[in-house]
Each structure stands twice: as C-alpha cells, then as structure tokens.
Coordinates of C-alpha atoms in Angstrom, one line a residue:
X1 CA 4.6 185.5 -7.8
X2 CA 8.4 186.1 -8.2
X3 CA 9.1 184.0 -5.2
X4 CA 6.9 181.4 -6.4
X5 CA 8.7 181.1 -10.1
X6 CA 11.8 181.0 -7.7
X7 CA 10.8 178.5 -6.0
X8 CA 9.4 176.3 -9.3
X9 CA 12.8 176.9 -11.3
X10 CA 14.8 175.9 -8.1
X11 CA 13.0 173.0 -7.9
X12 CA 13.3 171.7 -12.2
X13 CA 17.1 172.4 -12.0
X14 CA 17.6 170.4 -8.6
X15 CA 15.4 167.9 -10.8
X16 CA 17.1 167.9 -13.4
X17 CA 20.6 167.9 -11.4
X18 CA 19.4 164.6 -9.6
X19 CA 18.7 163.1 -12.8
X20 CA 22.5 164.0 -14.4
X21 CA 23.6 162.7 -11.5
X22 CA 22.5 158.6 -12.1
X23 CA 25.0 158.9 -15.3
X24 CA 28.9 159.5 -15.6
X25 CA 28.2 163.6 -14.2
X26 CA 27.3 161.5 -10.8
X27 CA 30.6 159.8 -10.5
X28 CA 32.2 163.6 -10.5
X29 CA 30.0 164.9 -8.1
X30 CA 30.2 161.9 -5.6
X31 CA 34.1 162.0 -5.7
X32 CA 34.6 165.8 -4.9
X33 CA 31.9 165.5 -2.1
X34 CA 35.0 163.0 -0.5
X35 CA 34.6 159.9 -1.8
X36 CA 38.2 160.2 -3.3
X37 CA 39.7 162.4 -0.4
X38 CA 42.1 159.4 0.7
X39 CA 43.8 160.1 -2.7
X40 CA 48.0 160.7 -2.0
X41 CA 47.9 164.3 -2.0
X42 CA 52.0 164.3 -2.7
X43 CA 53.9 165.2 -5.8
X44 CA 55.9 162.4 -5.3
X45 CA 58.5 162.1 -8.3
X46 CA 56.2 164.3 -10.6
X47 CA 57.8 166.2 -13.3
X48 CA 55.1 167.7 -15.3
X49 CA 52.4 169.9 -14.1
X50 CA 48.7 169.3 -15.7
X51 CA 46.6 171.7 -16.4
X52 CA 43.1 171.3 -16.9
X53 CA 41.0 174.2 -18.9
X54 CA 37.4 174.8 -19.4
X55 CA 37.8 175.1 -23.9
X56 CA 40.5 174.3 -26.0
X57 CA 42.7 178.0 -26.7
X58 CA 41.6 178.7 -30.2
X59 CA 44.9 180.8 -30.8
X60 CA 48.5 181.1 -29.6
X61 CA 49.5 184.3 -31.0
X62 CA 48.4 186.9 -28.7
X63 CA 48.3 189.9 -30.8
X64 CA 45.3 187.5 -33.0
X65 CA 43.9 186.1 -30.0
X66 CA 40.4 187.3 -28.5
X67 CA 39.7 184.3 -26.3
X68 CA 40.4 184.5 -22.6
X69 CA 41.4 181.0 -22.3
X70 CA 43.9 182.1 -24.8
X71 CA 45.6 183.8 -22.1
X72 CA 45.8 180.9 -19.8
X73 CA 48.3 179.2 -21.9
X74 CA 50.2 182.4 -22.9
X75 CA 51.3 183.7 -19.1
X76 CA 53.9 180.6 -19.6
X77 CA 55.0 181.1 -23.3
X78 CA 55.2 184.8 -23.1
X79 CA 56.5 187.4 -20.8
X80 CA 54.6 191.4 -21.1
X81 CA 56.2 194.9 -20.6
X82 CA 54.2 195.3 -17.5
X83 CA 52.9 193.0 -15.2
X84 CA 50.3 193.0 -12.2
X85 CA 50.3 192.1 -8.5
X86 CA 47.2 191.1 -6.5
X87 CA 46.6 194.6 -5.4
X88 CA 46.6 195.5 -9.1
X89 CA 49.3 197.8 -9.0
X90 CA 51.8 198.0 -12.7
X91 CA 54.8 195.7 -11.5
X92 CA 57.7 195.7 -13.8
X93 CA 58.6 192.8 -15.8
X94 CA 60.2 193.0 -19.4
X95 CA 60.4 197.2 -18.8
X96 CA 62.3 197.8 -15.6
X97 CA 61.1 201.0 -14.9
X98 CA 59.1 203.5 -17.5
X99 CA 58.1 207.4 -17.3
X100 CA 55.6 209.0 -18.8
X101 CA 56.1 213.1 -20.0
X102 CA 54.1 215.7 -18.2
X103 CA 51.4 216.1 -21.2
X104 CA 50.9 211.9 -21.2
X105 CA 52.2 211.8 -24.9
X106 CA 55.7 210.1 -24.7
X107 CA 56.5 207.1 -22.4
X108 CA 59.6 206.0 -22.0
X109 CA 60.5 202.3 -21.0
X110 CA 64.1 201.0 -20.1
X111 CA 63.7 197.1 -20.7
X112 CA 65.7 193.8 -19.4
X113 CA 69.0 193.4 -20.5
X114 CA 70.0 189.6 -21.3
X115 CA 66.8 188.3 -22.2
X116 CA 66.5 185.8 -25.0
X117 CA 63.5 184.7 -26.9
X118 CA 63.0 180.7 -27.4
X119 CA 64.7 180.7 -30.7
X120 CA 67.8 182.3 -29.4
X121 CA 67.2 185.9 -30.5
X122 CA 67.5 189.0 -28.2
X123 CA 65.2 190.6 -26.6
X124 CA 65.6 194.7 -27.3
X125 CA 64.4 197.8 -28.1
X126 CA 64.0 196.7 -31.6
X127 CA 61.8 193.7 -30.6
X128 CA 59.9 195.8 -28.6
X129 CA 59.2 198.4 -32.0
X130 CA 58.7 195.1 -34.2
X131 CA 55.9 194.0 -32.0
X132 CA 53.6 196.9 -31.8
X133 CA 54.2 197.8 -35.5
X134 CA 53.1 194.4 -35.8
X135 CA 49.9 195.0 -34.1
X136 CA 49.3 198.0 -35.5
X137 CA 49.2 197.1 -39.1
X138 CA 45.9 196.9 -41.0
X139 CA 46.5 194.3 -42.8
X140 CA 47.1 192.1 -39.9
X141 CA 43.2 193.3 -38.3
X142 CA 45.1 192.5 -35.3
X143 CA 42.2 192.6 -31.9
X144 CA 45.1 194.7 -30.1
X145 CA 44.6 197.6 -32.6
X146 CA 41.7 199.1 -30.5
X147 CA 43.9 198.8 -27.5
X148 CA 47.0 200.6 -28.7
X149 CA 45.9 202.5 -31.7
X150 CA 46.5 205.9 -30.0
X151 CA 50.2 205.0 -30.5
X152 CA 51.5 207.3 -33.3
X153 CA 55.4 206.6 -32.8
X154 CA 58.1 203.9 -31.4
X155 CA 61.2 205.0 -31.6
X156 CA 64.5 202.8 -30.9
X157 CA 66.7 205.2 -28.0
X158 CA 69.4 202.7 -27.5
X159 CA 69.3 198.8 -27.6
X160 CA 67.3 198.4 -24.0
X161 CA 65.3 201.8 -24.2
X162 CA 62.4 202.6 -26.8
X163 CA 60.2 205.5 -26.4
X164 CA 56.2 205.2 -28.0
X165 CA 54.7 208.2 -28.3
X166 CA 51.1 208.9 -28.4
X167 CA 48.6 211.1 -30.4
X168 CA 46.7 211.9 -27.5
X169 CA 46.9 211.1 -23.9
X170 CA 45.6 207.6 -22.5
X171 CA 44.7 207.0 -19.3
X172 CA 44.2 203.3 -20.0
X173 CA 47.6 202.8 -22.2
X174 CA 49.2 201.0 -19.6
X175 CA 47.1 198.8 -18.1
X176 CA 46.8 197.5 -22.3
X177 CA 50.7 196.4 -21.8
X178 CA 49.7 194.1 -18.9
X179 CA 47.8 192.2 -21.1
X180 CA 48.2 190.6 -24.4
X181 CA 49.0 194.4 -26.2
X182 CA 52.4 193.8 -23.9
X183 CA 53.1 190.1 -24.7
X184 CA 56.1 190.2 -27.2
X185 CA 56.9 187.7 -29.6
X186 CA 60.0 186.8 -31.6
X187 CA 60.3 189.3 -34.8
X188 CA 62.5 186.3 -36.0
X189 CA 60.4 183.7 -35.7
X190 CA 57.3 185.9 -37.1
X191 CA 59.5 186.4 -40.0
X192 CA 60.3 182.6 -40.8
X193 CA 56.7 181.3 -40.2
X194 CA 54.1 183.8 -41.4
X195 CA 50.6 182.6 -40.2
X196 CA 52.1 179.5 -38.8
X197 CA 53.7 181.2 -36.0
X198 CA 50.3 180.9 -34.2
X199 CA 50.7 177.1 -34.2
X200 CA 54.5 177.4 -33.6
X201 CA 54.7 180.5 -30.7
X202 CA 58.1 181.7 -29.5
X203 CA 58.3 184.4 -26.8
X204 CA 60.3 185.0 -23.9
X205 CA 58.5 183.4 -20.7
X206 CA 59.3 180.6 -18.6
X207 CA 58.3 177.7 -20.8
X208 CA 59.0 176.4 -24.3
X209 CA 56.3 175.6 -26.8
X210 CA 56.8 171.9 -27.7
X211 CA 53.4 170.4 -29.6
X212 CA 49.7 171.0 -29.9
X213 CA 46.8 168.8 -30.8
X214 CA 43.9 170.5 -31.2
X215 CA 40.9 169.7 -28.8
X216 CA 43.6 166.9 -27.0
X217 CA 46.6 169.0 -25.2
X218 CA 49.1 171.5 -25.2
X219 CA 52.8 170.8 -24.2
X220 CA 55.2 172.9 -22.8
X221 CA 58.8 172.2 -21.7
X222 CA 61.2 174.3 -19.3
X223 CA 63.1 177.1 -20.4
X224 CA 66.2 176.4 -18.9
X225 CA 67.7 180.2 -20.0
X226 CA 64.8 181.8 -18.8
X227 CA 65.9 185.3 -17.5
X228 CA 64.2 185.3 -14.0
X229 CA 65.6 181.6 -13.5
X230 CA 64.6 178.4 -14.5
X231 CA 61.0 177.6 -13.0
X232 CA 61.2 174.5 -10.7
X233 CA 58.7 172.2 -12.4
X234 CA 60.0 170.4 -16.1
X235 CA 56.9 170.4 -18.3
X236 CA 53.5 171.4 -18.4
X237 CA 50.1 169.6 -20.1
X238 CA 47.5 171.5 -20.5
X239 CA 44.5 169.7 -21.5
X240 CA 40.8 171.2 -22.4
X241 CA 37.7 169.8 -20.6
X242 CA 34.2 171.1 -21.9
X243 CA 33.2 169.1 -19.5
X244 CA 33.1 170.5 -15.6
X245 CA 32.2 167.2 -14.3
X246 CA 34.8 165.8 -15.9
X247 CA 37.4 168.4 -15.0
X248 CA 36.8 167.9 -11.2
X249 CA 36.8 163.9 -11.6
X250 CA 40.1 163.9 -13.2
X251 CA 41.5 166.5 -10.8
X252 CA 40.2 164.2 -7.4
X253 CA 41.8 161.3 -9.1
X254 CA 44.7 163.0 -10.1
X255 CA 45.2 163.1 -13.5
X256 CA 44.6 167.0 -13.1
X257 CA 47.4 168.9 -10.6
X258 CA 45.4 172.0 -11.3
X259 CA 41.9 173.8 -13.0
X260 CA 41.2 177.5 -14.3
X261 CA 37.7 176.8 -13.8
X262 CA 35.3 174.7 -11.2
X263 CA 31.3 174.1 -11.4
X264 CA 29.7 176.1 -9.2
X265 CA 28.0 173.3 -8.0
X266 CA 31.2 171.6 -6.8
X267 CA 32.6 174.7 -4.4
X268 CA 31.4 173.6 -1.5
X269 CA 33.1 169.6 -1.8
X270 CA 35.9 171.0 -3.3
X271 CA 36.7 173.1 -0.5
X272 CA 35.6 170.5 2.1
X273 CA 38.4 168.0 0.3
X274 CA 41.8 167.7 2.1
X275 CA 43.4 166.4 -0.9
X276 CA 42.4 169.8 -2.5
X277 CA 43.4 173.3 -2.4
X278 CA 40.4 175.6 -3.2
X279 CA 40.9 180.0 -3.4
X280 CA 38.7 182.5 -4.3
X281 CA 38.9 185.4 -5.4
X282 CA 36.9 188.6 -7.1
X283 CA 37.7 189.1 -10.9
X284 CA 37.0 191.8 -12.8
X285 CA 34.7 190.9 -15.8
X286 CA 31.4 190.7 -17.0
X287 CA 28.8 187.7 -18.2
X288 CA 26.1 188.0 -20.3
X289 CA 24.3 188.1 -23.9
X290 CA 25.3 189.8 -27.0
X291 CA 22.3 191.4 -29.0
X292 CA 23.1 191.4 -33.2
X293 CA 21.5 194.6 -33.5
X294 CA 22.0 194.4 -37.5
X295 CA 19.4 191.7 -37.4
X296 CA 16.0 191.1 -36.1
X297 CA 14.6 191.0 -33.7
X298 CA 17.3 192.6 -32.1
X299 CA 17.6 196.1 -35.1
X300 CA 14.3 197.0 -32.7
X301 CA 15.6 198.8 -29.1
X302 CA 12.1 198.1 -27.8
X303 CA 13.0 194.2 -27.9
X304 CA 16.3 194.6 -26.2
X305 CA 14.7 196.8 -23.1
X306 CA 12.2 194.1 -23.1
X307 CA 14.4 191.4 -22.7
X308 CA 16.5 193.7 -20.3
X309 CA 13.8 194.2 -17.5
X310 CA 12.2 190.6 -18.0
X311 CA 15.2 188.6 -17.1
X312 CA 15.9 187.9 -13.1
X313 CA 19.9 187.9 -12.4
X314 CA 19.3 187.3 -8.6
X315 CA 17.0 183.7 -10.0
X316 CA 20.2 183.0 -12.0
X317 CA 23.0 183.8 -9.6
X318 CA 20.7 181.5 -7.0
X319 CA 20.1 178.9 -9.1
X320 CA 22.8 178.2 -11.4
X321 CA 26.1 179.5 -9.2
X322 CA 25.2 178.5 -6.2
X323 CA 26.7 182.0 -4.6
X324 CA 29.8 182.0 -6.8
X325 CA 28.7 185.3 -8.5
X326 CA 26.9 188.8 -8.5
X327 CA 23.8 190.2 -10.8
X328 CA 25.1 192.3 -12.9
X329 CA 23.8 195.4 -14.8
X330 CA 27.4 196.9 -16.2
X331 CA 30.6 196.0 -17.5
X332 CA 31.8 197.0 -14.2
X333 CA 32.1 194.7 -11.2
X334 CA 32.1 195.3 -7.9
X335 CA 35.9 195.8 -7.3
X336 CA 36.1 197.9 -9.7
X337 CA 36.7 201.8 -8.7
X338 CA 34.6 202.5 -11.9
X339 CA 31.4 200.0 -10.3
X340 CA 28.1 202.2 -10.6
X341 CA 26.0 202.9 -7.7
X342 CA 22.8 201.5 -9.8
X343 CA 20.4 200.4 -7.8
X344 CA 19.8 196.8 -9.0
X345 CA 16.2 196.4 -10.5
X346 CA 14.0 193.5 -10.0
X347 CA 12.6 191.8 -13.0
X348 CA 9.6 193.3 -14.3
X349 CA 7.4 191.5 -16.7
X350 CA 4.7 193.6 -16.4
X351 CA 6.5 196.5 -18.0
X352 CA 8.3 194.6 -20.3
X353 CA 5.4 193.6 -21.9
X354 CA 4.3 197.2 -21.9
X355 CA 7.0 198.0 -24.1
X356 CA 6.2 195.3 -26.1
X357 CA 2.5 196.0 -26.3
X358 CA 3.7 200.1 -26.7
X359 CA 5.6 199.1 -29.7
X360 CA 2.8 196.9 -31.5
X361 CA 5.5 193.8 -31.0
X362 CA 4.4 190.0 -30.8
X363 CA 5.1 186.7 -31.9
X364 CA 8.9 187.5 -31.3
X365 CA 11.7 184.5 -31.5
X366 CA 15.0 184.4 -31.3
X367 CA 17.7 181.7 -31.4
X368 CA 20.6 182.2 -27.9
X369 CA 23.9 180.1 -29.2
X370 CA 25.8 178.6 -26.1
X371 CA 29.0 177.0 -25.4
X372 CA 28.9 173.6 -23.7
X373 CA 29.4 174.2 -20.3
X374 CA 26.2 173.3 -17.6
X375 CA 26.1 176.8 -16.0
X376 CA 25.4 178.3 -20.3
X377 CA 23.2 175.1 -20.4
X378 CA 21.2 176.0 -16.8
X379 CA 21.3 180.3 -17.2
X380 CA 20.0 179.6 -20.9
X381 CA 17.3 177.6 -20.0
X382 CA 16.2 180.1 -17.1
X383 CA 16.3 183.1 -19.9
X384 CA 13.9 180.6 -22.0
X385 CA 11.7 180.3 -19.6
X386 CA 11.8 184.2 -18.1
X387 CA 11.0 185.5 -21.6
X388 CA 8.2 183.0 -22.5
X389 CA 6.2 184.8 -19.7
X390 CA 6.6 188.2 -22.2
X391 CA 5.5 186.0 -24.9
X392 CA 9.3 185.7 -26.4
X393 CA 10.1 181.9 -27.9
X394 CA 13.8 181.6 -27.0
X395 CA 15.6 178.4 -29.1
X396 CA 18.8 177.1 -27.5
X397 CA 21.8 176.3 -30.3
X398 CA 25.0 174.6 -28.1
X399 CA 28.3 175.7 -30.4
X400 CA 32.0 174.6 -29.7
X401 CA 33.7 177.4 -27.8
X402 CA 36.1 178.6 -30.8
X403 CA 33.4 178.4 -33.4
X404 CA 30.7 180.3 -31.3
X405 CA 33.4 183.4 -31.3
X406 CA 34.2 183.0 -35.0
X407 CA 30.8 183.0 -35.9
X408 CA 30.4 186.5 -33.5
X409 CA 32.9 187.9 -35.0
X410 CA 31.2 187.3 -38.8
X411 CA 28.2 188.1 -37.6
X412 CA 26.5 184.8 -37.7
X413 CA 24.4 185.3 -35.0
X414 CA 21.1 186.5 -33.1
X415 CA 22.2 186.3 -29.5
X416 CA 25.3 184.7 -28.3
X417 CA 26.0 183.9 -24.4
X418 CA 29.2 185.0 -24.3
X419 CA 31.3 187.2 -21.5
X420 CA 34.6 189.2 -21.1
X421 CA 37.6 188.2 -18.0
X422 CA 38.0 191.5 -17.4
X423 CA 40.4 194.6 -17.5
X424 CA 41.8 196.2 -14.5
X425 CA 41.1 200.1 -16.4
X426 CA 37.5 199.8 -17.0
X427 CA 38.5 201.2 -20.9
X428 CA 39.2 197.6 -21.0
X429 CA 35.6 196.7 -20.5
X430 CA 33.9 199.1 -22.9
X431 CA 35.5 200.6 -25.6
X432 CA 36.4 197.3 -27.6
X433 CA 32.7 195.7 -27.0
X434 CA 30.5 199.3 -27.5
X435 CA 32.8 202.0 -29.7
X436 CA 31.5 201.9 -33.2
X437 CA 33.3 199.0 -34.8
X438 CA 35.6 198.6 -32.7
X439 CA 37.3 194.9 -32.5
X440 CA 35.3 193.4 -30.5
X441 CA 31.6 195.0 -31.3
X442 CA 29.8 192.0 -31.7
X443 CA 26.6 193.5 -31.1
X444 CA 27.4 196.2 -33.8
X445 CA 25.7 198.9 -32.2
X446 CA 27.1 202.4 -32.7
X447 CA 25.6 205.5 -30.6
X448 CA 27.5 208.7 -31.1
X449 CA 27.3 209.9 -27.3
X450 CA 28.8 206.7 -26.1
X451 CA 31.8 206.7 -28.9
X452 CA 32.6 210.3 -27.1
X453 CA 32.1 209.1 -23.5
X454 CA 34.4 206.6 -24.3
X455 CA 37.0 209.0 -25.9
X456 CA 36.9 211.1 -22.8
X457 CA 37.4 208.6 -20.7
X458 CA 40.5 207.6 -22.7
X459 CA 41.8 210.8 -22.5
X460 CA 40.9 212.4 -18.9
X461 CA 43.4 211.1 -16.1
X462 CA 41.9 212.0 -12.9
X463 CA 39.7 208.6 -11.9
X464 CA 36.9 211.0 -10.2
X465 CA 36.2 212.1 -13.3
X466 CA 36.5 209.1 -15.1
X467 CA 34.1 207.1 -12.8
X468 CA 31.3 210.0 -13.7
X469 CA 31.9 209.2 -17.4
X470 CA 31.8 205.2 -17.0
X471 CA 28.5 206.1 -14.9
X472 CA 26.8 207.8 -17.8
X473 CA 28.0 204.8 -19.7
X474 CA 26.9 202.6 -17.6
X475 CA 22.8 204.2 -17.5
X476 CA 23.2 204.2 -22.0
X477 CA 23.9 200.5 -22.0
X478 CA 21.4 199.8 -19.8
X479 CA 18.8 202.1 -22.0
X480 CA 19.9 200.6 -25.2
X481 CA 20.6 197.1 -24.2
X482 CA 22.7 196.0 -27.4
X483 CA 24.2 193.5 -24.9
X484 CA 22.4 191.9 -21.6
X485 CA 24.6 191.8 -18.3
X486 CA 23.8 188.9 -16.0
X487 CA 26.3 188.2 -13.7
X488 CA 30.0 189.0 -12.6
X489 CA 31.3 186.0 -11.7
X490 CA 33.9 185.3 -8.4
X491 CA 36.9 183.4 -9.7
X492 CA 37.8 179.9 -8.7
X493 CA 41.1 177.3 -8.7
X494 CA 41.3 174.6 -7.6
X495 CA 44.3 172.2 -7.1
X496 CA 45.9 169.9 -5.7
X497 CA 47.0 170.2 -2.0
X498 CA 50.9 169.7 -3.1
X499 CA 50.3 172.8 -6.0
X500 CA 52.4 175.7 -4.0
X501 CA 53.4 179.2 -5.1
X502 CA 50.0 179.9 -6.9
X503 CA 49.4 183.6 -7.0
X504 CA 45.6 184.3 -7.7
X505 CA 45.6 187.8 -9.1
X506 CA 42.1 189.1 -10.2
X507 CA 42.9 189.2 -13.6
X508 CA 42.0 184.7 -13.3
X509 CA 45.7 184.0 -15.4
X510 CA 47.4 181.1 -14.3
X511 CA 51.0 181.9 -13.5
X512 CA 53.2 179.3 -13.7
X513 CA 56.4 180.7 -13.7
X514 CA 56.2 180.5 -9.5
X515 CA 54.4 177.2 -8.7
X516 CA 56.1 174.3 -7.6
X517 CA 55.2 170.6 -6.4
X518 CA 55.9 169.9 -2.4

C-alpha cells in the first residue's frame, strides 16, 4: 500500500507540474533545461553583482534579526569576531587570535587594529563591549540573548583587547560569535538612529548600505576603506524572488549573476547549463513544522505523535526535492558530529490511528500556514493528504515570508512550515527552538528534562559526551513531537559561469567579500 500511495502522489504532482508548466512557470523551466544556454556567459563591463534571494530580509540589524535570509545580506554589511572555513574550523576575522582560561570562564580576544566602521568610527575594544551590552539588554528582547546570555562580564583591557567572562562554561560560546551574536555594529550610529538603524545599518564589512525598498531591492556599494582591501566588484543588488521559477528565468537570461536558493526541480538543467555554474553542498539545518502546543489540537501529545508517525519523509524527499535532501527525524543532520544513529521509521498509519483511537480523538483539524515557495506548496499538500488517511483535515493558509514569522513569534498560529539554516554546535539547533521560552520557542513547549539536557550540553566540553546528551534529546523530541522534522535539505547556488571566488561554506551565507567577475 505505501508503494502504491507512492506511486499515486508521484503521479498528481508530475500532473500538476505539467499543468504549471503551459503558463509563465514553463518559460523558466524550458530555459534552464538549455534553451537559453547560448546566453554570453562573460561579465563583460559589469560593475554590479545581482543577487537574487528566495524572501525579502525582513531585518538588517542582526542582533533583531531571526530570519536566515537576514544573514544573506548581512555577510557584506558586517564583518563577526570569528569566522568559518569550509571545514568548519573558527577562522579569525575581527579577533586575531583569542584564548580561553583553563576553567572556560574568561576569553580573551585581541581584535584588528585600523578597522573603521561605515560612518567613520573605530573599531575597538569599546565597540566590541557596546555590542554585546547591546544584545544583552532586556529591553531590547534582542533573539541573540539566548545565545550569549551566559556572558556575565566585558571588560575593556586596552583599546584592541576586551576580555567577556562567563557565569558558567559554554561549549557552544564560540561558535554563537560566527554568527549574527559576533556581527558588530556601529555604537555611533546605534546612538544617532535608535530603531531606524535597522533601515539604515552600518558595520564594518566589505560593502556600504546605500537604499532599501521593501519587497523590490537592496543596494550596496564598495567600501573602498575596507580593512582586508577593497573587494573587486563596485556594487551589489540584491533582489527577492518568491518566485523559484522566476529566480532561475532571470538568472538564464541574465538579469541574475547569482541565487541563494534553486528549485529542486531545476538541479538537474541547471547543472547541465554551460552558461551556469551549479555547487553543492551539505548544510547543517533542519525543515519541518512547528506544533503551537498552547492551542488545540496541538495542547494534546497524542495528536502530535500521531501526526509524527503518519507523515512519510522518504514520499516527500522523492517527490518534492527530487534528491536534493534527507528525511529527517532531528535537529541534527547528517554532517553533523552530534547526528543520531536513529533508525529512520517508516510511516505508520496504522498505529497512528491507534493513538488516536487510544486517546478517544476524532474529527481533528488544523490549519499548516506556508510561505510561497512550490516545494512548502508541494510538501504541504503531501502532509494534507498523509493525515487525511488518520482522519486529520489539514487546511493550507500561504503567508508572506516576514509575516508568517511575526505571526510565530506572537503566537498566531496552529502549525507553521517553517525551518532553521543551521548551526555548526548543535546548541545552535536546540536550545533556542526547545528551552522553555527561549527566543525562538515557537512551539512553546517546556519539558523540564530537556531544559537540563540542554544545560549540560552547554556546559560539558568533551563532544563524546555531548553527542550522548543531543541523543537523549534527540529520542524526547521525537516522543513529544512539539515540532515535526521532515527533511535536511543539501544546499544549492547557482550562478553564472563568470561568478569566481565563491566559497560555499555549510553554513549557505553568501560571501561576497571574495567573488569577482572574469
């Protein structure tokens, strides 16, 4: 019978596909597949790189942001404490070096001398207090705060040293500064604007903020001062695209140089396309469902578990991304040291009915909000259809990307598709999602045991015995099931064949400071 229901939901969605395909969604797909690859695959006299992104960044001040298309914009705008290489190894970059005292309280960073900030301000040891005193300040209900809250001190050594010392030892303190917790902003510029500074950023990195339009572009412009040299290319646009179809016409026609994100559908013509440059590579987050436990029917565990063992990842990964990503039944993929030997279960609908039936449960609905992208459109429609068969009536609500996470984040919400890029501690993947109200507990579910698992493993430093924690995390998710893991996805760019110096790190960030036009 599961092959069979296979079989039946391959064959709607290639359907369905065909039929998308006699409108404008066609004219993408046709293109990719060749059509277009006599297209000048030269820079020529180009000046301005453009960027193409899968949502509109809802924020520009990373210590507010909790988008991680957010971050796409901010690796040119801002430079962190610590950086990342492709081996995901802690690479200096604002802190030239850093040590950490023998009981893991007190680290000490010495930082880049001569570094300026857009506006003309130094970069310094005060800068560096300003910013996590920033983050750390109530009133501000900054998303960092869960990240770095274990900081109790930052003191100011001399002007190009600082010293942040913590109340208790942190394995994954780090790995936080290679990430928007380590992105500084101008304390001057914070100071002049207020809450406008999000629309007017200023940090360090290799390009200028020049103009936003919401939901039409971003522009950046060269920082001619920046510390690590002027980048070679003047000006970047970065434009949003909802829209895969539309994302991959404009970059085979060239009106895109370059895109964070590619249909699943389109890897195979993209890669066969000599006008374009297509890499893979494994990332490190999650994909999946948040459960509003506060509400019903999701306040009842007996729902969740049902949901949990009805829903068939491998259909899903089959169907909808085409090979481009895993099942998934943690917040751990498969790169990742902390992964859990789980062995994956098949769907069973005849047990989660059984829970259903055990519980006295029927006549159950529930309404999934999406974001408007094909693969939500295609997975959702596959979960509608899974869950009917346990007698669960599923109603599908599309929502702009920036409104679906302001309305998780107040609450408005049953279930909301939404995932997480991905942290290279695995603290980064659990704590801020499943501590008791922590920043980003959508689902609001609190469990004792699992707020002191995930103490511990903040604490412990050996990774053996950090991996046995993330384990026993790993089985209490999937028992309580506050939020449903589908897939790990692989991670995707695509550009054009005269886009050099791209480094694809795991982490998905586009990096511009090192690509150039040839």
């Amino acid at each position: 019978m599961k092959k069979v229901l296979l079989i039946f939901i391959s064959l709607v969605f290639a359907l369905v596909l065909a039929a998308c395909s006699s409108g404008d969604g066609g004219e993408a797909s046709n293109e990719a597949s060749g059509e277009a690859s006599g297209e000048s695959a030269s820079a020529g006299s180009k000046d301005t790189l453009v960027i193409g992104l899968d949502a509109d960044p809802p924020q520009l001040d990373p210590h507010l942001s909790s988008a991680a298309v957010d971050r796409q914009t901010f690796q040119s705008i801002y430079n962190k404490l610590i950086d990342i290489n492709e081996d995901l190894e802690f690479i200096p970059e604002l802190a030239t070096d850093w040590k950490v005292s023998d009981d893991g309280l007190v680290y000490t960073f010495n930082l880049q001398e001569d570094v300026l900030f857009h506006d003309g301000t130094p970069f310094n040891a005060e800068a560096v207090k300003f910013n996590f005193e920033r983050m750390l300040d109530p009133e501000m209900s900054s998303p960092r705060f869960s990240e770095i809250n274990m900081i109790s001190e930052v003191n100011v050594l001399d002007e190009f040293q600082v010293e942040i010392v913590l109340s208790e030892p942190s394995a994954p303190f780090l790995s936080a500064l290679t990430d928007r917790a380590g992105m500084m902003v101008s304390p001057a510029a914070v100071e002049e604007l207020g809450d406008d500074f999000a629309n007017k950023p200023v940090g360090t990195g290799p390009y200028k903020f020049e103009e936003r339009v919401a939901q039409s572009h971003i522009s950046l412009t060269r920082n001619d001062d920046y510390w690590r040299g002027a980048p070679a290319i003047a000006n970047i646009e970065i434009l949003p695209y909802s829209d895969s179809n539309v994302r991959v016409t404009n970059l085979v026609s060239g009106e895109l140089d370059l895109l964070n994100k590619i249909a699943y559908k389109d890897i195979e013509s993209l890669g066969n396309n000599p006008a374009i440059t297509l890499q893979e590579k494994d990332s490190l987050g999650f994909q999946g469902i948040h459960l509003n436990t506060e509400v019903e029917p999701f306040n009842n565990k007996a729902v969740r578990q049902a949901i949990n063992l009805a829903i068939d990842r491998e259909a899903i990964t089959n169907v909808v991304f085409h090979g481009g990503a895993t099942p998934s039944v943690s917040p751990f993929a498969p790169s990742s040291w902390a992964a859990p030997d789980f062995e994956f279960p098949n769907a069973d609908v005849e047990e989660a009915k059984a829970i259903l039936d055990g519980a006295g449960l029927s006549d159950i609905s529930f309404t999934l909000k999406i974001s408007p992208s094909p693969e939500d459109e295609q997975t959702a429609q596959m979960i509608q259809s899974m869950l009917s068969e346990i007698g669960i009536t599923v109603e599908i609500e599309m929502v702009e990307f920036g409104t679906l996470l302001d309305q998780m984040a107040s609450g408005d919400f049953e279930a909301a598709r939404n995932g997480w890029s991905g942290r290279i501690d695995p603290d980064g993947n659990t704590y801020r999602f499943f501590y008791s109200d922590a920043s980003n507990n959508y689902t609001n579910y609190s469990n004792p045991e699992m707020d002191e698992l995930l103490d511990e493993g903040r604490e412990i430093g050996e990774q053996a015995e950090r991996a046995d924690i993330y384990s026993q995390i790993t089985d209490i998710l999937w028992e309580d099931a506050p939020y449903i893991f589908l897939y790990h996805e692989k991670d995707y760019k695509a550009m054009k064949s005269y886009v050099k110096g791209f480094n694809h790190i795991p982490d998905t960030m586009i990096r511009t400071e090192s690509i150039y036009f040839e």
